[in-house]
One Martini backbone bead per residue (centre of mass of N, CA, C, O) as a GRO file, in nm:
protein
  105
    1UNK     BB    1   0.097   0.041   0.020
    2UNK     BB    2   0.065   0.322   0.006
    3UNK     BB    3   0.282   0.586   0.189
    4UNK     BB    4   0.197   0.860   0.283
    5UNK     BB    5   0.348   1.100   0.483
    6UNK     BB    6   0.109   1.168   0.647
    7UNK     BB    7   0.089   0.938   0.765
    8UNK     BB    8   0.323   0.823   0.894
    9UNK     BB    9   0.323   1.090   1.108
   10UNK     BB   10   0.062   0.999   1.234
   11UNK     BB   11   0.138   0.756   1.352
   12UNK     BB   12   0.385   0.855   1.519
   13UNK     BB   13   0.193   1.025   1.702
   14UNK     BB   14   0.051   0.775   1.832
   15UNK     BB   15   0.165   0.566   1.911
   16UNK     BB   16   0.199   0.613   2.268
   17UNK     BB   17  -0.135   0.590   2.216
   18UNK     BB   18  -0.350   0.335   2.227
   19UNK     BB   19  -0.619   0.495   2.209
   20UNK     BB   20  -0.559   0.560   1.937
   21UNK     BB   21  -0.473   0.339   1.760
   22UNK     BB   22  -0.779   0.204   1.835
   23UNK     BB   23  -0.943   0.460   1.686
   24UNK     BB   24  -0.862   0.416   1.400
   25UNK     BB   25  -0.922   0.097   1.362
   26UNK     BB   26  -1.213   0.192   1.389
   27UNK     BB   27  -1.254   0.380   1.129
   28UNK     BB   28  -1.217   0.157   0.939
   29UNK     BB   29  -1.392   0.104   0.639
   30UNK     BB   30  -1.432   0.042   0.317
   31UNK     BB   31  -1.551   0.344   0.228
   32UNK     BB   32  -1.226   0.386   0.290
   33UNK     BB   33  -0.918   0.467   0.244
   34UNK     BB   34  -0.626   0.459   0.462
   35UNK     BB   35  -0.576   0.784   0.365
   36UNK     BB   36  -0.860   0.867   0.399
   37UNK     BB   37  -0.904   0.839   0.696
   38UNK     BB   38  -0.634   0.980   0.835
   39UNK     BB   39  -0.722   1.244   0.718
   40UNK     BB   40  -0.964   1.244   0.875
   41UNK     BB   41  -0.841   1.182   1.171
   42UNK     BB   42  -0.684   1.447   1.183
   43UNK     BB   43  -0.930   1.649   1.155
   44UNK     BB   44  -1.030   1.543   1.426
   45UNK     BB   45  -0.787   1.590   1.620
   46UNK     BB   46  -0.772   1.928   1.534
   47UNK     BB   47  -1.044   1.978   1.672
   48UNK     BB   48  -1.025   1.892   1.921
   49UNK     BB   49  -0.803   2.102   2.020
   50UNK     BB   50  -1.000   2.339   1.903
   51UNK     BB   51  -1.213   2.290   2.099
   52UNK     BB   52  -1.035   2.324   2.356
   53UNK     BB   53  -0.944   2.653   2.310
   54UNK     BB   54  -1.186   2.765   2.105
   55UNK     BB   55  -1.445   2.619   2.010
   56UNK     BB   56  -1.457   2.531   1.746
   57UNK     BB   57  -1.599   2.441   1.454
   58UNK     BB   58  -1.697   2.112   1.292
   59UNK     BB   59  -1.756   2.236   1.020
   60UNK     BB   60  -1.470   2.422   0.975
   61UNK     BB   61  -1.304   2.166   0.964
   62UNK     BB   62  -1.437   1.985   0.765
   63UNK     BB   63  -1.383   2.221   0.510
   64UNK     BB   64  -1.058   2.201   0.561
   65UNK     BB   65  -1.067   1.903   0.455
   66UNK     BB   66  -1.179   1.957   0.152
   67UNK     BB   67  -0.947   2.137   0.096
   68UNK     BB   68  -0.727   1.944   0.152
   69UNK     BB   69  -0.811   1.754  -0.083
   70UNK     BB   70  -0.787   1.919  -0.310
   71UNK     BB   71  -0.485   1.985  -0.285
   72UNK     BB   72  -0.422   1.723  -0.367
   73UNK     BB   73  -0.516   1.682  -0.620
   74UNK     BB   74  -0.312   1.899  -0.740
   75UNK     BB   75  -0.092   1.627  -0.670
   76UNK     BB   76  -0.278   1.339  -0.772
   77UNK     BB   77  -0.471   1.299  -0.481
   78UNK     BB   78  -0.756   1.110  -0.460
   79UNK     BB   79  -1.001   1.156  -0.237
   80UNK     BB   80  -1.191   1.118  -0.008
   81UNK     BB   81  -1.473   1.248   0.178
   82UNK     BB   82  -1.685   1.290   0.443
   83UNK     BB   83  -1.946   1.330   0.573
   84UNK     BB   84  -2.064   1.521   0.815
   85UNK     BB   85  -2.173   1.306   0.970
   86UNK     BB   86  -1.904   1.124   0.977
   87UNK     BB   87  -1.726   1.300   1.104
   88UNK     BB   88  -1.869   1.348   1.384
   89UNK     BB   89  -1.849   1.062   1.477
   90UNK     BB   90  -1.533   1.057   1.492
   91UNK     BB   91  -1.542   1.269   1.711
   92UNK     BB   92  -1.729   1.087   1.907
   93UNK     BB   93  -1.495   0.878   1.952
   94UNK     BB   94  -1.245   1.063   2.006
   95UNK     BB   95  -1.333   1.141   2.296
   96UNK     BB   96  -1.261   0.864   2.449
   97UNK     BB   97  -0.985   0.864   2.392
   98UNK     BB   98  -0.888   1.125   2.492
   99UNK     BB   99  -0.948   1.100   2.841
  100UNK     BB  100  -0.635   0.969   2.792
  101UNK     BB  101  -0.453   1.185   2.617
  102UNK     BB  102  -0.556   1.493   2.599
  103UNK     BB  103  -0.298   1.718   2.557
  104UNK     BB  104  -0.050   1.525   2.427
  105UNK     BB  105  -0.148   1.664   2.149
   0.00000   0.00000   0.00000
């Protein structure tokens, strides 16, 4: 499987963290490939943060996502997003996660 240097880098950022890794493959799954899950997965880990930070909204962060699928687009990686719906879903099982690895990330 190709592996693209962004999966590379997410994978070693949670790696000391068993409950991020087990969120990660609980994420996968035939409907999306393993970059296209990872780069959704860093979407929904950057949102918790900056939703604790900021409050920031879950839309502009999907948005983010949208817009960041496009820009590999322009470099030859078609990606494909998930709807608003099913990211929200990915943000609402990392919250489980999140509760023991707070601010480490």
């Amino acid at each position: 499987m190709l592996q693209i240097e962004y999966v590379r880098g997410f994978e070693d950022r949670i790696s000391p963290y068993p409950d991020l890794q087990a969120w990660l493959k609980r994420q996968c799954s035939k409907a999306f490939s393993y970059e296209e899950t990872v780069l959704q997965c860093i979407f929904a880990l950057e949102y918790g943060r900056m939703y604790r930070e900021q409050r920031t909204d879950a839309l502009y962060v999907w948005e983010l996502l949208l817009a960041e699928a496009e820009s590999l687009l322009a470099v030859g990686l078609d990606l494909r997003c998930p709807s608003y719906s099913t990211f929200r879903k990915r943000v609402r099982d990392l919250d489980a996660a999140l509760q023991f690895v707070s601010s480490a990330l």
